[in-house]
């Protein structure tokens, strides 16, 4: 038998250990892990010269845009950015144009994506107006629901707790996750209106509106409904000490909840926001140092389940405005997340085990992405080869993403994804995309 590919001379992360071995890959799957002498004949052999091989990263929070917002990013550039960053699977957020919130919009989005994606993509849906459609959307293959609490985007009235309760009950019975952006419009609207009325249009005003209190209040409001419905809530991009504490309290009480945080909330503080300006404006915003310290602590204690980039590309021109209220919020993150984390491995703040847990194992487990998240025989051959000794400077002008800016532009990092394989196919090598569009798979639930 001649198989597709053998990766020789690797140090691979297998069963929580880094072991010297070779990896045989056939028909998109890991066929065998073992000594070189035990590898079958293969069409192609690549000598990885002792580089580290990790399970491909899974980024559960990505705005790929496309369709009506393709001028910011499209399936091709967004998934190229993922591949460049060592990420082999992304979950696409639904705040698109049109909003992904029905069988039709989901089906069309998948169809367009199919021909363009370079890594695997699963899709979130916002809630439909008609609750009967919830099950149909899941049957169509949505991986999870997303609930944006800061503005009415989907069909579910975010001010109506009873409506949320009814929807959560259905989702809970289907054993599907609801990922939430926990900033409640009703909680911050009055402050926002007052500040706007008095012409407060700067970053300080934005920070007053998007306060810690808003995050905490929303987390508690949703935990309360989750408790009554048993739904699995996944809290996106946690950014505050007490927001995280509310989640930890919920976990301690036995609730099935998970949460994520982002590199920008971990590595940056409000000083960076003040210094760099609205270019790094995100929602929720980056905050005072004690919040990022609490988030790091949450990572150490295992309270933070998942790291995700919240890759939110915009045009550069949209990132500046006379008024902070007109700035598009969000920053790209697919190409900086892994290098930043590997740099922390070098510095001793994280271990490789932490990186794999936070960005491969836990995302796969939480969102039930079967056959992904770890290197073992039979799993999909999604993997990233990293060079831990490669030092370089982040240069946003070289991004694959259309959004060629970053809060981390100019940062020196150590550790680089040098090859990305998706389903056994080499997609990225030394920063270059070497595969055809359409090489990635659409991931459907179930
Ligand atoms: O910073 C953000 N950007 N926060 C959001 O909630 C939306 C996102 C986007 O779509 O740009
Ligand atoms: Zn969000
Ligand atoms: Zn987001």
CSV table of C-alpha atoms and ligand atoms in Angstrom, one decimal:
chain,number,residue,atom,x,y,z
A,1,UNK,CA,0.0,0.0,0.0
A,2,UNK,CA,1.3,3.5,-0.9
A,3,UNK,CA,-0.2,6.2,1.2
A,4,UNK,CA,-0.4,9.9,0.5
A,5,UNK,CA,2.2,11.5,2.8
A,6,UNK,CA,4.7,10.8,5.6
A,7,UNK,CA,6.0,13.6,7.8
A,8,UNK,CA,9.4,12.4,9.0
A,9,UNK,CA,11.6,13.6,11.8
A,10,UNK,CA,9.1,15.4,13.8
A,11,UNK,CA,8.6,16.2,17.4
A,12,UNK,CA,4.9,15.8,17.8
A,13,UNK,CA,2.5,16.7,20.6
A,14,UNK,CA,0.8,13.4,21.3
A,15,UNK,CA,-1.1,12.4,24.5
A,16,UNK,CA,0.2,15.4,26.4
A,17,UNK,CA,3.8,14.7,25.5
A,18,UNK,CA,6.2,15.8,22.9
A,19,UNK,CA,7.6,12.7,21.2
A,20,UNK,CA,10.1,12.1,18.4
A,21,UNK,CA,8.2,10.3,15.6
A,22,UNK,CA,6.9,10.2,12.1
A,23,UNK,CA,3.4,10.8,11.0
A,24,UNK,CA,1.7,8.9,8.1
A,25,UNK,CA,-1.2,10.5,6.5
A,26,UNK,CA,-3.7,9.1,4.1
A,27,UNK,CA,-7.0,10.3,2.6
A,28,UNK,CA,-7.0,13.3,4.9
A,29,UNK,CA,-6.6,11.4,8.1
A,30,UNK,CA,-3.7,10.5,10.4
A,31,UNK,CA,-3.0,6.9,9.4
A,32,UNK,CA,-0.1,6.0,11.7
A,33,UNK,CA,2.1,7.6,14.3
A,34,UNK,CA,5.3,5.9,15.0
A,35,UNK,CA,8.9,5.2,14.3
A,36,UNK,CA,10.2,6.0,10.8
A,37,UNK,CA,11.0,2.4,10.2
A,38,UNK,CA,7.3,1.6,10.7
A,39,UNK,CA,6.0,4.1,8.1
A,40,UNK,CA,4.5,2.8,5.0
A,41,UNK,CA,5.6,3.8,1.5
A,42,UNK,CA,4.2,7.2,0.6
A,43,UNK,CA,3.7,9.4,-2.5
A,44,UNK,CA,5.3,12.3,-0.7
A,45,UNK,CA,7.8,12.5,2.2
A,46,UNK,CA,8.6,15.6,4.0
A,47,UNK,CA,11.6,15.8,6.4
A,48,UNK,CA,10.5,18.2,9.2
A,49,UNK,CA,14.0,18.3,10.6
A,50,UNK,CA,12.9,18.0,14.2
A,51,UNK,CA,10.4,20.8,14.2
A,52,UNK,CA,7.4,20.6,16.6
A,53,UNK,CA,4.1,19.4,15.2
A,54,UNK,CA,0.9,20.5,17.0
A,55,UNK,CA,-2.7,19.7,16.4
A,56,UNK,CA,-4.0,22.5,14.1
A,57,UNK,CA,-5.5,25.3,16.1
A,58,UNK,CA,-9.2,25.8,16.3
A,59,UNK,CA,-10.4,29.4,16.5
A,60,UNK,CA,-14.0,29.4,17.7
A,61,UNK,CA,-14.5,33.2,17.2
A,62,UNK,CA,-13.9,34.5,13.8
A,63,UNK,CA,-15.7,37.1,11.6
A,64,UNK,CA,-14.9,35.9,8.1
A,65,UNK,CA,-17.4,38.5,6.7
A,66,UNK,CA,-17.7,37.9,2.9
A,67,UNK,CA,-21.1,38.3,1.1
A,68,UNK,CA,-22.2,41.9,1.8
A,69,UNK,CA,-19.1,42.7,3.9
A,70,UNK,CA,-16.5,41.1,1.5
A,71,UNK,CA,-14.8,44.5,1.2
A,72,UNK,CA,-13.5,43.9,4.8
A,73,UNK,CA,-12.6,40.2,4.4
A,74,UNK,CA,-13.8,37.3,2.3
A,75,UNK,CA,-13.7,33.5,2.8
A,76,UNK,CA,-10.5,33.3,0.8
A,77,UNK,CA,-8.5,36.0,2.6
A,78,UNK,CA,-9.9,35.2,6.0
A,79,UNK,CA,-9.0,31.5,5.8
A,80,UNK,CA,-5.7,32.3,4.2
A,81,UNK,CA,-5.0,34.4,7.3
A,82,UNK,CA,-6.0,31.4,9.5
A,83,UNK,CA,-3.7,29.1,7.6
A,84,UNK,CA,-0.8,31.6,8.0
A,85,UNK,CA,-1.5,31.7,11.7
A,86,UNK,CA,-1.4,27.9,12.1
A,87,UNK,CA,-5.2,27.7,12.5
A,88,UNK,CA,-6.9,24.8,10.7
A,89,UNK,CA,-10.5,25.3,11.7
A,90,UNK,CA,-12.5,28.5,12.4
A,91,UNK,CA,-16.1,29.1,13.5
A,92,UNK,CA,-17.7,31.9,11.5
A,93,UNK,CA,-19.8,34.5,13.3
A,94,UNK,CA,-23.2,35.4,12.0
A,95,UNK,CA,-23.3,39.2,12.0
A,96,UNK,CA,-23.0,39.3,8.3
A,97,UNK,CA,-24.9,40.9,5.5
A,98,UNK,CA,-27.3,39.2,5.3
A,99,UNK,CA,-27.2,38.1,8.9
A,100,UNK,CA,-26.8,34.3,9.2
A,101,UNK,CA,-30.1,33.4,10.9
A,102,UNK,CA,-32.1,31.1,8.7
A,103,UNK,CA,-31.8,27.9,6.8
A,104,UNK,CA,-31.6,29.9,3.6
A,105,UNK,CA,-28.9,32.3,4.7
A,106,UNK,CA,-26.9,29.5,6.2
A,107,UNK,CA,-27.2,27.3,3.1
A,108,UNK,CA,-26.2,30.2,0.8
A,109,UNK,CA,-23.2,31.0,3.1
A,110,UNK,CA,-22.0,27.5,3.1
A,111,UNK,CA,-22.3,27.2,-0.7
A,112,UNK,CA,-20.3,30.4,-1.3
A,113,UNK,CA,-17.7,29.3,1.3
A,114,UNK,CA,-17.3,25.8,-0.1
A,115,UNK,CA,-15.4,27.0,-3.2
A,116,UNK,CA,-13.3,29.6,-1.4
A,117,UNK,CA,-12.1,28.3,2.0
A,118,UNK,CA,-8.5,27.2,2.7
A,119,UNK,CA,-9.1,25.8,6.2
A,120,UNK,CA,-12.2,24.1,7.7
A,121,UNK,CA,-15.1,26.4,8.6
A,122,UNK,CA,-18.1,25.8,10.8
A,123,UNK,CA,-20.9,28.4,11.1
A,124,UNK,CA,-22.8,30.1,13.9
A,125,UNK,CA,-26.3,31.2,13.4
A,126,UNK,CA,-28.0,34.1,15.1
A,127,UNK,CA,-31.5,33.2,16.5
A,128,UNK,CA,-34.4,33.3,14.0
A,129,UNK,CA,-37.5,35.3,14.8
A,130,UNK,CA,-39.6,32.2,14.6
A,131,UNK,CA,-38.5,29.7,17.2
A,132,UNK,CA,-39.7,26.8,15.2
A,133,UNK,CA,-36.8,27.4,12.8
A,134,UNK,CA,-34.2,26.8,15.6
A,135,UNK,CA,-34.2,23.1,15.0
A,136,UNK,CA,-34.2,23.4,11.2
A,137,UNK,CA,-31.1,25.6,11.3
A,138,UNK,CA,-29.3,23.1,13.4
A,139,UNK,CA,-30.3,20.3,11.1
A,140,UNK,CA,-28.9,22.4,8.2
A,141,UNK,CA,-25.6,22.1,10.0
A,142,UNK,CA,-25.0,25.3,12.2
A,143,UNK,CA,-22.4,24.4,14.8
A,144,UNK,CA,-23.9,26.7,17.5
A,145,UNK,CA,-26.1,29.8,18.1
A,146,UNK,CA,-24.7,33.2,18.7
A,147,UNK,CA,-26.5,35.7,20.8
A,148,UNK,CA,-25.3,39.3,20.5
A,149,UNK,CA,-26.6,41.3,23.5
A,150,UNK,CA,-25.2,44.7,22.6
A,151,UNK,CA,-27.5,45.4,19.7
A,152,UNK,CA,-30.5,43.7,18.0
A,153,UNK,CA,-28.9,41.6,15.3
A,154,UNK,CA,-30.8,38.3,15.2
A,155,UNK,CA,-34.5,37.6,15.4
A,156,UNK,CA,-34.7,37.1,19.2
A,157,UNK,CA,-35.7,40.2,21.2
A,158,UNK,CA,-32.7,40.7,23.4
A,159,UNK,CA,-34.8,42.8,25.9
A,160,UNK,CA,-37.3,40.0,26.5
A,161,UNK,CA,-36.1,37.5,29.1
A,162,UNK,CA,-39.1,35.3,28.6
A,163,UNK,CA,-38.3,35.0,24.9
A,164,UNK,CA,-34.7,34.2,25.7
A,165,UNK,CA,-35.9,31.6,28.1
A,166,UNK,CA,-38.1,29.9,25.5
A,167,UNK,CA,-35.3,29.9,22.9
A,168,UNK,CA,-32.8,28.6,25.4
A,169,UNK,CA,-35.2,25.8,26.3
A,170,UNK,CA,-35.3,24.6,22.7
A,171,UNK,CA,-31.6,24.9,22.2
A,172,UNK,CA,-31.0,23.1,25.4
A,173,UNK,CA,-33.2,20.2,24.4
A,174,UNK,CA,-31.2,20.0,21.1
A,175,UNK,CA,-27.9,20.0,23.2
A,176,UNK,CA,-26.6,22.9,21.2
A,177,UNK,CA,-24.4,25.7,22.6
A,178,UNK,CA,-25.3,29.4,22.8
A,179,UNK,CA,-22.3,31.6,22.5
A,180,UNK,CA,-23.0,35.1,23.9
A,181,UNK,CA,-21.5,38.5,23.6
A,182,UNK,CA,-22.2,39.6,27.2
A,183,UNK,CA,-22.8,43.3,27.0
A,184,UNK,CA,-26.4,44.1,27.5
A,185,UNK,CA,-27.8,47.0,25.5
A,186,UNK,CA,-30.4,47.9,28.1
A,187,UNK,CA,-27.6,48.2,30.8
A,188,UNK,CA,-25.4,50.6,28.8
A,189,UNK,CA,-27.9,52.4,26.6
A,190,UNK,CA,-28.8,55.2,29.1
A,191,UNK,CA,-25.1,56.1,29.8
A,192,UNK,CA,-24.4,56.0,26.0
A,193,UNK,CA,-27.3,58.3,25.3
A,194,UNK,CA,-26.3,60.8,28.0
A,195,UNK,CA,-22.7,60.9,26.9
A,196,UNK,CA,-23.6,61.3,23.3
A,197,UNK,CA,-26.1,64.1,24.2
A,198,UNK,CA,-23.3,65.9,26.0
A,199,UNK,CA,-20.9,65.5,23.1
A,200,UNK,CA,-18.6,63.1,24.8
A,201,UNK,CA,-17.2,61.3,21.7
A,202,UNK,CA,-13.8,60.0,22.8
A,203,UNK,CA,-12.3,56.8,24.0
A,204,UNK,CA,-12.9,57.7,27.7
A,205,UNK,CA,-16.6,57.9,26.9
A,206,UNK,CA,-16.6,54.5,25.2
A,207,UNK,CA,-14.9,53.0,28.2
A,208,UNK,CA,-17.5,54.5,30.5
A,209,UNK,CA,-20.3,52.9,28.4
A,210,UNK,CA,-18.7,49.5,28.0
A,211,UNK,CA,-17.9,49.2,31.7
A,212,UNK,CA,-17.1,46.2,33.8
A,213,UNK,CA,-20.5,46.5,35.4
A,214,UNK,CA,-22.2,46.0,32.0
A,215,UNK,CA,-20.3,42.7,31.5
A,216,UNK,CA,-21.0,41.5,35.0
A,217,UNK,CA,-24.7,42.4,34.8
A,218,UNK,CA,-25.1,40.6,31.5
A,219,UNK,CA,-23.3,37.5,32.6
A,220,UNK,CA,-25.5,37.3,35.7
A,221,UNK,CA,-28.7,37.9,33.7
A,222,UNK,CA,-27.8,35.1,31.2
A,223,UNK,CA,-26.6,32.7,33.9
A,224,UNK,CA,-30.0,33.1,35.6
A,225,UNK,CA,-31.8,32.0,32.4
A,226,UNK,CA,-29.3,29.3,31.7
A,227,UNK,CA,-29.8,27.9,35.2
A,228,UNK,CA,-33.6,27.6,34.5
A,229,UNK,CA,-33.1,26.0,31.1
A,230,UNK,CA,-30.0,24.0,31.5
A,231,UNK,CA,-28.6,25.4,28.3
A,232,UNK,CA,-24.8,25.4,27.7
A,233,UNK,CA,-23.8,29.0,27.4
A,234,UNK,CA,-20.3,29.8,26.1
A,235,UNK,CA,-19.3,33.3,27.1
A,236,UNK,CA,-17.3,35.0,24.3
A,237,UNK,CA,-14.3,37.3,24.9
A,238,UNK,CA,-14.4,37.7,28.6
A,239,UNK,CA,-12.6,40.9,29.5
A,240,UNK,CA,-13.2,41.7,33.2
A,241,UNK,CA,-12.2,40.4,36.6
A,242,UNK,CA,-15.7,40.3,38.0
A,243,UNK,CA,-17.3,39.1,34.8
A,244,UNK,CA,-15.0,36.1,34.9
A,245,UNK,CA,-15.7,35.7,38.7
A,246,UNK,CA,-19.4,35.5,38.0
A,247,UNK,CA,-18.7,32.7,35.5
A,248,UNK,CA,-16.4,30.9,38.0
A,249,UNK,CA,-19.2,31.1,40.6
A,250,UNK,CA,-21.6,29.6,38.1
A,251,UNK,CA,-19.1,26.8,37.3
A,252,UNK,CA,-18.6,26.1,41.0
A,253,UNK,CA,-22.4,25.7,41.4
A,254,UNK,CA,-22.3,22.9,38.8
A,255,UNK,CA,-23.5,24.7,35.7
A,256,UNK,CA,-22.3,23.6,32.3
A,257,UNK,CA,-20.8,26.8,31.1
A,258,UNK,CA,-17.6,27.7,29.3
A,259,UNK,CA,-15.8,30.9,28.4
A,260,UNK,CA,-13.1,32.3,26.2
A,261,UNK,CA,-10.8,35.3,26.3
A,262,UNK,CA,-8.7,36.9,23.6
A,263,UNK,CA,-5.1,37.8,23.0
A,264,UNK,CA,-5.9,41.5,23.0
A,265,UNK,CA,-7.6,41.3,26.4
A,266,UNK,CA,-4.6,39.3,27.7
A,267,UNK,CA,-1.7,41.2,26.3
A,268,UNK,CA,-3.0,44.8,26.1
A,269,UNK,CA,-4.2,47.3,28.6
A,270,UNK,CA,-6.1,50.6,28.4
A,271,UNK,CA,-2.7,52.4,28.1
A,272,UNK,CA,-2.3,50.8,24.7
A,273,UNK,CA,-5.8,51.8,23.8
A,274,UNK,CA,-5.1,55.4,24.8
A,275,UNK,CA,-1.7,55.5,23.1
A,276,UNK,CA,-2.7,53.8,19.8
A,277,UNK,CA,-6.2,55.2,19.7
A,278,UNK,CA,-9.3,53.9,18.0
A,279,UNK,CA,-7.3,51.5,15.7
A,280,UNK,CA,-7.4,49.1,18.6
A,281,UNK,CA,-10.9,49.8,19.7
A,282,UNK,CA,-12.9,46.6,20.3
A,283,UNK,CA,-16.0,45.6,22.0
A,284,UNK,CA,-15.7,44.7,24.8
A,285,UNK,CA,-12.7,47.1,25.1
A,286,UNK,CA,-9.3,46.4,26.4
A,287,UNK,CA,-9.1,47.5,30.0
A,288,UNK,CA,-7.1,48.3,33.0
A,289,UNK,CA,-4.2,46.0,33.9
A,290,UNK,CA,-5.9,44.3,36.8
A,291,UNK,CA,-8.4,42.8,34.5
A,292,UNK,CA,-5.8,41.2,32.3
A,293,UNK,CA,-4.0,39.9,35.4
A,294,UNK,CA,-7.3,38.3,36.5
A,295,UNK,CA,-7.7,36.7,33.0
A,296,UNK,CA,-4.1,35.3,33.2
A,297,UNK,CA,-5.0,34.0,36.6
A,298,UNK,CA,-8.1,32.4,35.1
A,299,UNK,CA,-6.0,30.7,32.5
A,300,UNK,CA,-3.6,29.3,35.1
A,301,UNK,CA,-6.5,28.0,37.2
A,302,UNK,CA,-8.3,26.5,34.2
A,303,UNK,CA,-11.3,28.7,34.5
A,304,UNK,CA,-10.8,30.1,31.1
A,305,UNK,CA,-11.6,27.2,28.7
A,306,UNK,CA,-10.7,28.6,25.4
A,307,UNK,CA,-8.6,31.3,23.7
A,308,UNK,CA,-10.1,32.8,20.5
A,309,UNK,CA,-8.9,35.6,18.4
A,310,UNK,CA,-12.2,37.4,17.8
A,311,UNK,CA,-10.7,38.2,14.4
A,312,UNK,CA,-12.9,41.2,13.4
A,313,UNK,CA,-11.4,42.7,10.2
A,314,UNK,CA,-12.4,46.2,9.0
A,315,UNK,CA,-11.1,48.7,6.5
A,316,UNK,CA,-8.4,51.0,7.9
A,317,UNK,CA,-10.6,53.9,7.0
A,318,UNK,CA,-13.4,52.6,9.2
A,319,UNK,CA,-11.1,52.5,12.2
A,320,UNK,CA,-10.8,56.3,12.5
A,321,UNK,CA,-13.6,58.8,12.9
A,322,UNK,CA,-14.3,62.2,14.4
A,323,UNK,CA,-16.5,60.5,16.9
A,324,UNK,CA,-15.7,57.3,18.7
A,325,UNK,CA,-19.3,56.2,18.2
A,326,UNK,CA,-18.7,56.0,14.4
A,327,UNK,CA,-15.5,53.8,14.6
A,328,UNK,CA,-15.9,50.2,13.6
A,329,UNK,CA,-14.9,48.1,16.5
A,330,UNK,CA,-12.7,45.0,16.2
A,331,UNK,CA,-9.2,44.0,15.3
A,332,UNK,CA,-7.8,41.2,13.1
A,333,UNK,CA,-6.2,38.4,15.1
A,334,UNK,CA,-5.8,35.2,13.1
A,335,UNK,CA,-2.1,35.8,12.2
A,336,UNK,CA,-0.9,37.0,15.6
A,337,UNK,CA,-2.5,34.7,18.1
A,338,UNK,CA,-0.2,31.6,17.9
A,339,UNK,CA,3.1,33.6,17.6
A,340,UNK,CA,2.1,35.6,20.7
A,341,UNK,CA,1.3,32.5,22.6
A,342,UNK,CA,4.5,30.7,21.6
A,343,UNK,CA,6.4,33.8,22.7
A,344,UNK,CA,4.8,33.3,26.2
A,345,UNK,CA,5.9,29.7,26.1
A,346,UNK,CA,9.5,30.9,25.5
A,347,UNK,CA,9.1,33.3,28.5
A,348,UNK,CA,7.7,30.6,30.7
A,349,UNK,CA,4.3,32.1,31.3
A,350,UNK,CA,2.6,29.3,29.2
A,351,UNK,CA,3.5,25.7,28.3
A,352,UNK,CA,2.9,24.0,25.0
A,353,UNK,CA,0.3,21.9,26.9
A,354,UNK,CA,-1.6,25.2,27.7
A,355,UNK,CA,-1.5,26.3,24.1
A,356,UNK,CA,-2.8,23.0,22.8
A,357,UNK,CA,-5.4,22.8,25.5
A,358,UNK,CA,-6.7,26.3,25.0
A,359,UNK,CA,-6.6,26.4,21.2
A,360,UNK,CA,-7.1,22.8,20.1
A,361,UNK,CA,-8.4,20.3,22.6
A,362,UNK,CA,-10.9,22.5,24.5
A,363,UNK,CA,-12.4,24.2,21.4
A,364,UNK,CA,-12.9,20.7,19.8
A,365,UNK,CA,-14.4,19.3,23.0
A,366,UNK,CA,-16.6,22.3,23.8
A,367,UNK,CA,-18.1,22.6,20.3
A,368,UNK,CA,-18.0,18.8,19.7
A,369,UNK,CA,-15.8,19.0,16.6
A,370,UNK,CA,-15.3,15.3,16.3
A,371,UNK,CA,-12.0,13.9,15.0
A,372,UNK,CA,-10.2,17.2,15.6
A,373,UNK,CA,-8.2,18.9,18.4
A,374,UNK,CA,-5.6,16.3,19.0
A,375,UNK,CA,-3.1,14.2,17.1
A,376,UNK,CA,-4.1,10.5,17.1
A,377,UNK,CA,-4.6,7.8,14.5
A,378,UNK,CA,-7.9,8.2,12.7
A,379,UNK,CA,-8.3,11.9,13.4
A,380,UNK,CA,-8.3,14.5,10.6
A,381,UNK,CA,-4.8,15.4,9.6
A,382,UNK,CA,-5.1,19.0,10.6
A,383,UNK,CA,-1.8,20.1,11.9
A,384,UNK,CA,0.6,22.9,12.3
A,385,UNK,CA,4.4,22.8,12.2
A,386,UNK,CA,6.0,25.4,14.4
A,387,UNK,CA,9.6,26.7,14.7
A,388,UNK,CA,10.0,27.7,18.4
A,389,UNK,CA,13.3,29.4,17.7
A,390,UNK,CA,12.2,31.7,15.0
A,391,UNK,CA,12.4,35.3,16.1
A,392,UNK,CA,10.7,38.0,14.0
A,393,UNK,CA,8.8,41.2,14.1
A,394,UNK,CA,5.0,41.2,13.4
A,395,UNK,CA,4.4,43.2,10.2
A,396,UNK,CA,0.7,43.8,9.7
A,397,UNK,CA,1.3,45.1,6.1
A,398,UNK,CA,2.2,41.5,5.2
A,399,UNK,CA,-1.0,39.9,6.6
A,400,UNK,CA,-3.0,37.6,4.4
A,401,UNK,CA,-6.1,39.2,5.9
A,402,UNK,CA,-7.5,42.3,4.1
A,403,UNK,CA,-7.2,44.1,7.4
A,404,UNK,CA,-3.6,45.1,7.4
A,405,UNK,CA,-3.3,46.5,10.9
A,406,UNK,CA,-2.9,45.1,14.3
A,407,UNK,CA,-2.5,46.2,17.9
A,408,UNK,CA,0.6,43.9,17.9
A,409,UNK,CA,2.2,45.5,14.7
A,410,UNK,CA,5.9,45.8,15.3
A,411,UNK,CA,6.0,43.5,18.3
A,412,UNK,CA,8.9,41.1,18.5
A,413,UNK,CA,7.8,37.5,18.8
A,414,UNK,CA,9.6,34.1,19.1
A,415,UNK,CA,7.9,31.1,17.6
A,416,UNK,CA,6.4,30.8,14.2
A,417,UNK,CA,3.9,28.5,12.4
A,418,UNK,CA,5.9,27.5,9.3
A,419,UNK,CA,3.6,24.9,7.8
A,420,UNK,CA,-0.1,24.3,8.1
A,421,UNK,CA,-1.8,21.1,6.9
A,422,UNK,CA,-5.5,20.8,6.6
A,423,UNK,CA,-6.9,17.3,5.9
A,424,UNK,CA,-3.4,16.2,5.1
A,425,UNK,CA,-2.9,18.9,2.5
A,426,UNK,CA,-0.2,21.5,2.8
A,427,UNK,CA,-2.0,24.8,2.8
A,428,UNK,CA,0.7,27.2,4.0
A,429,UNK,CA,4.5,27.0,3.9
A,430,UNK,CA,6.7,29.8,5.2
A,431,UNK,CA,3.9,32.3,5.2
A,432,UNK,CA,2.9,31.5,1.6
A,433,UNK,CA,-0.4,30.0,0.6
A,434,UNK,CA,0.4,26.9,-1.5
A,435,UNK,CA,-3.1,25.3,-1.9
A,436,UNK,CA,-6.1,25.9,-4.0
A,437,UNK,CA,-9.2,27.7,-2.8
A,438,UNK,CA,-11.7,25.2,-1.6
A,439,UNK,CA,-9.2,23.0,0.1
A,440,UNK,CA,-10.9,23.3,3.5
A,441,UNK,CA,-14.0,21.5,4.6
A,442,UNK,CA,-17.4,22.8,5.7
A,443,UNK,CA,-18.0,21.6,9.2
A,444,UNK,CA,-21.6,20.6,10.0
A,445,UNK,CA,-22.9,19.8,13.4
A,446,UNK,CA,-23.3,16.1,14.0
B,1,LIG,O1,-15.0,44.3,18.5
B,1,LIG,C1,-16.0,43.7,18.0
B,1,LIG,N1,-16.1,43.5,16.7
B,1,LIG,N2,-17.0,43.3,18.8
B,1,LIG,C2,-18.1,42.8,18.3
B,1,LIG,O2,-18.9,42.4,19.1
B,1,LIG,C3,-18.4,42.8,16.9
B,1,LIG,C4,-17.1,42.6,16.1
B,1,LIG,C5,-17.3,42.9,14.6
B,1,LIG,O3,-18.1,42.2,14.0
B,1,LIG,O4,-16.6,43.7,14.1
B,2,LIG,ZN1,-18.6,40.0,20.5
B,3,LIG,ZN1,-16.7,38.8,17.7
